[in-house]
XYZ file of N, CA and C in Angstrom:
519
model
N 0.862 -1.175 0.000
C 0.000 0.000 0.000
C 0.898 1.223 0.000
N 0.594 2.175 -0.855
C 1.318 3.447 -0.875
C 0.515 4.495 -0.123
N 1.178 5.232 0.744
C 0.558 6.342 1.457
C 1.000 7.621 0.767
N 0.038 8.416 0.334
C 0.352 9.611 -0.445
C 0.695 10.803 0.442
N 1.896 11.319 0.246
C 2.322 12.557 0.905
C 1.883 13.702 0.011
N 1.120 14.637 0.591
C 0.612 15.763 -0.188
C 0.631 17.020 0.670
N 0.163 18.131 0.105
C 0.310 19.443 0.745
C -0.508 19.630 2.023
N -1.518 18.834 2.249
C -2.353 19.011 3.443
C -1.862 18.082 4.562
N -2.704 17.822 5.544
C -2.315 17.016 6.713
C -2.413 15.518 6.401
N -1.443 15.002 5.723
C -1.465 13.633 5.224
C -0.960 12.595 6.218
N -0.309 13.007 7.311
C 0.342 12.038 8.190
C -0.057 12.216 9.660
N -1.338 12.391 9.911
C -1.811 12.515 11.292
C -1.591 11.233 12.092
N -1.624 10.121 11.416
C -1.454 8.813 12.044
C -0.211 8.148 11.427
N 0.977 8.493 11.894
C 2.200 8.027 11.234
C 2.434 6.520 11.270
N 1.795 5.800 12.179
C 1.997 4.349 12.261
C 0.785 3.559 11.775
N -0.149 4.227 11.107
C -1.372 3.552 10.664
C -1.085 2.375 9.730
N -0.382 2.618 8.652
C -0.131 1.534 7.706
C 0.887 0.524 8.223
N 1.788 0.948 9.076
C 2.733 -0.002 9.669
C 1.967 -1.048 10.476
N 1.019 -0.598 11.270
C 0.222 -1.526 12.082
C -0.697 -2.381 11.217
N -1.330 -1.747 10.224
C -2.238 -2.483 9.347
C -1.495 -3.566 8.573
N -0.384 -3.214 7.940
C 0.340 -4.202 7.138
C 0.963 -5.292 8.011
N 1.326 -4.947 9.226
C 1.827 -5.967 10.157
C 0.734 -6.989 10.445
N -0.487 -6.493 10.712
C -1.610 -7.387 10.978
C -1.924 -8.255 9.757
N -1.967 -7.636 8.577
C -2.266 -8.382 7.348
C -1.193 -9.449 7.117
N 0.066 -9.079 7.259
C 1.166 -10.029 7.050
C 1.075 -11.206 8.011
N 0.778 -10.916 9.260
C 0.667 -11.962 10.282
C -0.566 -12.839 10.038
N -1.683 -12.212 9.688
C -2.935 -12.934 9.475
C -2.858 -13.872 8.274
N -2.293 -13.391 7.181
C -2.248 -14.175 5.941
C -0.929 -14.920 5.748
N -0.013 -14.744 6.699
C 1.300 -15.385 6.615
C 1.969 -15.102 5.273
N 1.828 -13.853 4.844
C 2.441 -13.400 3.596
C 2.841 -11.942 3.803
N 4.094 -11.615 3.525
C 4.521 -10.233 3.774
C 3.773 -9.212 2.912
N 3.280 -8.202 3.557
C 2.641 -7.069 2.888
C 3.365 -5.832 3.401
N 3.711 -4.952 2.496
C 4.476 -3.780 2.909
C 3.751 -2.493 2.539
N 4.331 -1.396 2.987
C 3.792 -0.081 2.694
C 4.964 0.868 2.511
N 4.684 1.983 1.872
C 5.687 3.024 1.710
C 4.985 4.354 1.496
N 5.741 5.408 1.647
C 5.232 6.753 1.384
C 5.673 7.150 -0.014
N 4.731 7.674 -0.790
C 5.054 8.233 -2.096
C 4.629 9.695 -2.103
N 5.450 10.528 -2.671
C 5.176 11.957 -2.733
C 4.354 12.265 -3.976
N 3.387 13.141 -3.828
C 2.535 13.507 -4.953
C 3.354 14.118 -6.094
N 4.547 14.631 -5.781
C 5.386 15.264 -6.810
C 6.185 14.262 -7.626
N 6.244 13.000 -7.196
C 6.993 12.004 -7.957
C 6.168 11.525 -9.150
N 6.834 10.973 -10.160
C 6.091 10.476 -11.326
C 5.141 9.336 -10.951
N 4.038 9.247 -11.663
C 3.032 8.212 -11.410
C 3.644 6.820 -11.534
N 4.602 6.655 -12.403
C 5.223 5.340 -12.588
C 5.831 4.815 -11.288
N 6.226 5.705 -10.404
C 6.793 5.286 -9.124
C 5.714 4.879 -8.116
N 4.470 5.154 -8.417
C 3.372 4.783 -7.527
C 2.917 3.344 -7.764
N 3.353 2.752 -8.845
C 2.847 1.427 -9.227
C 3.489 0.265 -8.484
N 4.244 0.565 -7.440
C 4.772 -0.511 -6.592
C 3.642 -1.183 -5.832
N 2.508 -0.517 -5.714
C 1.395 -1.043 -4.923
C 0.081 -0.842 -5.672
N -0.869 -1.761 -5.480
C -2.164 -1.631 -6.148
C -3.110 -0.636 -5.481
N -2.780 -0.207 -4.253
C -3.647 0.721 -3.526
C -2.854 1.969 -3.148
N -3.424 3.117 -3.466
C -2.877 4.411 -3.053
C -3.789 4.936 -1.957
N -3.225 5.177 -0.785
C -3.983 5.551 0.412
C -3.827 7.043 0.671
N -4.963 7.715 0.818
C -4.983 9.147 1.117
C -5.818 9.347 2.373
N -5.247 10.039 3.363
C -5.978 10.301 4.601
C -5.752 11.737 5.027
N -6.654 12.225 5.872
C -6.506 13.566 6.400
C -7.737 13.997 7.160
N -7.615 15.147 7.807
C -8.758 15.730 8.508
C -9.147 17.061 7.879
N -8.253 17.625 7.076
C -8.507 18.892 6.385
C -8.629 18.632 4.889
N -9.263 19.547 4.198
C -9.442 19.390 2.756
C -8.085 19.255 2.063
N -7.941 18.242 1.212
C -6.682 18.092 0.491
C -6.488 19.241 -0.499
N -5.235 19.625 -0.685
C -4.906 20.746 -1.580
C -4.183 20.212 -2.807
N -4.940 19.600 -3.704
C -4.359 19.047 -4.913
C -4.458 20.050 -6.055
N -3.377 20.198 -6.778
C -3.358 21.048 -7.964
C -4.000 20.276 -9.122
N -4.329 20.949 -10.214
C -4.830 20.220 -11.387
C -3.839 19.148 -11.869
N -2.544 19.417 -11.740
C -1.534 18.432 -12.139
C -1.580 17.209 -11.219
N -1.776 17.441 -9.920
C -1.891 16.342 -8.962
C -3.109 15.484 -9.300
N -4.204 16.126 -9.599
C -5.435 15.393 -9.922
C -5.250 14.578 -11.195
N -4.529 15.138 -12.163
C -4.233 14.392 -13.395
C -3.394 13.152 -13.080
N -2.454 13.269 -12.144
C -1.639 12.119 -11.747
C -2.490 11.057 -11.050
N -3.368 11.492 -10.158
C -4.253 10.550 -9.478
C -5.123 9.803 -10.486
N -5.672 10.545 -11.454
C -6.500 9.933 -12.498
C -5.673 8.927 -13.303
N -4.447 9.310 -13.667
C -3.583 8.413 -14.443
C -3.292 7.136 -13.664
N -3.023 7.255 -12.368
C -2.755 6.078 -11.536
C -3.937 5.111 -11.597
N -5.129 5.637 -11.454
C -6.327 4.789 -11.475
C -6.548 4.211 -12.866
N -6.379 5.027 -13.899
C -6.584 4.538 -15.263
C -5.556 3.484 -15.657
N -4.423 3.479 -14.978
C -3.390 2.481 -15.238
C -3.544 1.251 -14.352
N -4.661 1.146 -13.641
C -4.983 -0.066 -12.899
C -4.981 0.041 -11.387
N -4.532 1.154 -10.829
C -4.512 1.310 -9.376
C -5.878 1.666 -8.815
N -6.010 1.523 -7.511
C -7.222 1.915 -6.799
C -6.826 2.859 -5.678
N -7.600 3.916 -5.505
C -7.362 4.863 -4.422
C -8.304 4.524 -3.276
N -7.744 4.457 -2.073
C -8.552 4.319 -0.870
C -8.299 5.547 -0.010
N -9.369 6.216 0.395
C -9.224 7.387 1.263
C -10.051 7.202 2.528
N -9.558 7.842 3.597
C -10.253 7.765 4.880
C -10.175 9.112 5.577
N -11.293 9.528 6.132
C -11.357 10.772 6.898
C -10.857 10.508 8.308
N -10.015 11.395 8.794
C -9.494 11.265 10.149
C -10.112 12.328 11.044
N -10.206 12.024 12.333
C -10.631 13.002 13.353
C -11.970 13.649 13.019
N -12.900 12.887 12.471
C -14.207 13.424 12.064
C -14.047 14.632 11.149
N -13.078 14.567 10.266
C -12.727 15.678 9.375
C -13.743 15.942 8.291
N -14.735 16.752 8.607
C -15.778 17.096 7.630
C -15.194 17.831 6.426
N -14.160 18.641 6.644
C -13.580 19.355 5.494
C -12.833 18.382 4.582
N -12.227 17.335 5.159
C -11.592 16.317 4.321
C -12.662 15.559 3.539
N -13.746 15.188 4.208
C -14.818 14.453 3.537
C -15.338 15.227 2.325
N -15.603 16.504 2.515
C -16.103 17.329 1.406
C -15.011 17.545 0.364
N -13.801 17.799 0.826
C -12.703 18.076 -0.095
C -12.334 16.897 -0.967
N -12.279 15.708 -0.398
C -11.898 14.535 -1.189
C -13.002 14.191 -2.187
N -14.253 14.435 -1.816
C -15.349 14.211 -2.770
C -15.248 15.181 -3.950
N -14.831 16.413 -3.687
C -14.619 17.374 -4.778
C -13.469 16.925 -5.685
N -12.421 16.404 -5.087
C -11.294 15.883 -5.869
C -11.779 14.759 -6.779
N -12.556 13.833 -6.236
C -13.044 12.716 -7.037
C -13.979 13.191 -8.146
N -14.783 14.210 -7.861
C -15.675 14.756 -8.889
C -14.864 15.390 -10.025
N -13.747 16.023 -9.677
C -12.882 16.606 -10.710
C -12.101 15.523 -11.455
N -11.729 14.462 -10.751
C -11.003 13.355 -11.394
C -11.864 12.619 -12.402
N -13.090 12.339 -11.996
C -13.997 11.534 -12.809
C -15.368 12.202 -12.889
N -15.490 13.283 -13.649
C -16.773 13.999 -13.706
C -17.913 13.168 -14.292
N -17.565 12.101 -15.012
C -18.595 11.263 -15.621
C -19.193 10.243 -14.653
N -18.599 10.100 -13.462
C -19.087 9.131 -12.481
C -19.382 9.831 -11.151
N -20.349 9.288 -10.420
C -20.705 9.832 -9.106
C -20.145 8.948 -8.006
N -19.874 9.570 -6.865
C -19.496 8.777 -5.688
C -20.792 8.341 -5.019
N -20.899 7.045 -4.765
C -22.116 6.492 -4.188
C -21.775 5.508 -3.079
N -22.698 5.373 -2.135
C -22.512 4.405 -1.060
C -22.570 3.001 -1.638
N -21.630 2.165 -1.233
C -21.654 0.772 -1.675
C -22.758 0.028 -0.936
N -23.536 -0.772 -1.652
C -24.569 -1.547 -0.965
C -23.944 -2.610 -0.068
N -24.678 -3.007 0.956
C -24.182 -4.012 1.913
C -23.850 -5.340 1.242
N -24.425 -5.567 0.074
C -24.204 -6.819 -0.650
C -22.987 -6.752 -1.561
N -22.316 -5.613 -1.629
C -21.153 -5.485 -2.516
C -20.078 -6.491 -2.091
N -19.407 -7.124 -3.055
C -18.389 -8.132 -2.727
C -17.251 -7.636 -1.832
N -16.997 -6.329 -1.812
C -15.920 -5.827 -0.967
C -16.209 -6.080 0.518
N -17.477 -6.238 0.856
C -17.857 -6.523 2.242
C -17.784 -8.012 2.593
N -17.537 -8.858 1.591
C -17.534 -10.295 1.886
C -16.433 -11.067 1.175
N -15.497 -10.392 0.539
C -14.437 -11.072 -0.205
C -13.710 -12.095 0.651
N -13.424 -11.750 1.873
C -12.798 -12.704 2.796
C -13.553 -12.734 4.126
N -13.747 -11.552 4.697
C -14.459 -11.447 5.966
C -15.883 -10.962 5.713
N -16.903 -11.618 6.274
C -18.277 -11.122 6.127
C -18.504 -9.926 7.059
N -18.634 -8.746 6.490
C -18.752 -7.531 7.312
C -20.132 -6.875 7.231
N -20.991 -7.347 6.367
C -22.382 -6.900 6.289
C -22.553 -5.379 6.228
N -21.709 -4.737 5.444
C -21.889 -3.305 5.222
C -21.263 -2.385 6.242
N -20.390 -2.906 7.086
C -19.753 -2.084 8.111
C -18.246 -2.175 7.963
N -17.543 -1.092 7.949
C -17.990 0.299 7.976
C -18.563 0.717 6.619
N -19.306 1.795 6.637
C -19.927 2.292 5.408
C -18.835 2.807 4.466
N -18.906 2.342 3.232
C -17.956 2.777 2.208
C -18.696 3.453 1.072
N -18.016 4.402 0.454
C -18.504 5.061 -0.754
C -17.484 4.803 -1.847
N -17.939 4.758 -3.090
C -17.013 4.476 -4.181
C -17.404 5.223 -5.444
N -16.404 5.453 -6.253
C -16.592 5.912 -7.622
C -16.266 4.701 -8.476
N -17.211 4.289 -9.296
C -17.034 3.098 -10.112
C -17.287 3.427 -11.573
N -16.599 2.711 -12.446
C -16.837 2.868 -13.883
C -17.781 1.780 -14.396
N -18.383 1.037 -13.485
C -19.281 -0.042 -13.855
C -18.589 -1.393 -13.917
N -17.265 -1.378 -13.918
C -16.479 -2.603 -13.949
C -15.804 -2.847 -12.600
N -15.240 -1.774 -12.036
C -14.535 -1.887 -10.766
C -14.589 -0.564 -10.032
N -14.396 -0.589 -8.712
C -14.289 0.674 -7.989
C -12.961 1.349 -8.366
N -13.042 2.604 -8.750
C -11.838 3.372 -9.073
C -11.261 3.971 -7.800
N -12.160 4.460 -6.950
C -11.778 4.985 -5.643
C -12.784 4.471 -4.624
N -12.301 4.250 -3.416
C -13.156 3.843 -2.307
C -12.862 4.809 -1.165
N -13.913 5.307 -0.543
C -13.739 6.269 0.541
C -14.527 5.821 1.771
N -13.939 6.081 2.945
C -14.598 5.781 4.218
C -14.563 7.029 5.096
N -15.733 7.436 5.594
C -15.803 8.589 6.502
C -15.443 8.215 7.932
N -15.389 6.926 8.239
C -14.999 6.453 9.573
C -13.487 6.575 9.722
N -13.028 6.948 10.886
C -11.594 7.118 11.134
C -10.917 5.762 11.348
N -10.828 4.982 10.282
C -10.140 3.690 10.341
C -8.674 3.846 10.735
N -7.982 4.888 10.235
C -6.562 5.036 10.596
C -6.308 5.128 12.100
N -7.253 5.653 12.881
C -7.070 5.713 14.336
C -6.996 4.303 14.917
N -7.851 3.421 14.426
C -7.831 2.027 14.896
C -6.528 1.343 14.514
N -6.054 1.618 13.298
C -4.790 1.017 12.854
C -3.632 1.558 13.696
N -3.608 2.874 13.873
C -2.543 3.533 14.629
C -2.437 2.942 16.042
N -3.579 2.735 16.674
C -3.619 2.246 18.058
C -3.593 0.726 18.161
N -3.562 0.057 17.014
C -3.566 -1.413 16.958
C -4.759 -2.013 17.682
N -5.916 -1.438 17.473
C -7.147 -1.928 18.102
C -7.692 -3.125 17.319
N -6.905 -4.168 17.238
C -7.245 -5.342 16.440
C -8.458 -6.080 16.992
N -8.624 -6.099 18.301
C -9.729 -6.839 18.903
C -10.995 -5.988 18.937
N -10.904 -4.779 19.490
C -12.102 -3.963 19.670
C -12.568 -3.289 18.374
N -11.685 -3.111 17.422
C -12.035 -2.487 16.142
C -11.634 -3.401 14.983
N -11.950 -4.666 15.107
C -11.536 -5.657 14.103
C -12.015 -5.319 12.699
N -13.203 -4.745 12.586
C -13.727 -4.436 11.244
C -12.864 -3.420 10.509
N -12.158 -2.551 11.231
C -11.270 -1.573 10.592
C -10.122 -2.277 9.879
N -9.660 -3.375 10.429
C -8.583 -4.150 9.815
C -9.144 -5.063 8.729
N -10.255 -5.688 9.023
C -10.837 -6.658 8.094
C -11.318 -6.004 6.805
N -11.839 -4.776 6.888
C -12.316 -4.138 5.658
C -11.154 -3.865 4.717
N -9.998 -3.484 5.254
C -8.856 -3.257 4.376
C -8.333 -4.562 3.798
N -8.405 -5.640 4.565
C -8.030 -6.951 4.019
C -8.963 -7.296 2.875
N -10.266 -7.052 3.055
C -11.228 -7.318 1.992
C -10.957 -6.460 0.759
N -10.674 -5.187 0.969
C -10.391 -4.285 -0.157
C -9.133 -4.759 -0.885
N -8.120 -5.121 -0.148
C -6.885 -5.616 -0.754
C -7.148 -6.886 -1.562
N -7.902 -7.817 -0.992
C -8.214 -9.069 -1.692
C -9.106 -8.831 -2.906
N -10.025 -7.892 -2.760
C -10.951 -7.608 -3.857
C -10.206 -7.023 -5.047
């Protein structure tokens, strides 16, 4: 998983992916890694991972060039996963605006509880609530308004198991 470094508050939870990938690696007995990629680097350097992770509590400040790079990453086969931190309403609104600019032909919609992402490996029955932009074939971006990164950061594997399991499902999907 690549964590995107960008101009806004991208690293509120500095150990989020370290904890998540540790859990995934241990659970599946297969090494899974993460790294930070800077929005200023070429898109070709983002393809080390199938998922680009964007998090924050404030509205992201992406330039038109940044948005073009995000679109290119997705069009080249990647998937973006974003999560709002600290009940960040400005991030929620801001990331939705970014997605609308990235893919004006598609709307962000709540995934139904029956969507395969909720049952690919772990049966989660629609929890946590996810929204996605889809082209009708696959989700291009998936967004969660729940602060999943807080659970990962704190390693709340038992009390917040769904926060870990949903990412395992997204990765498997």
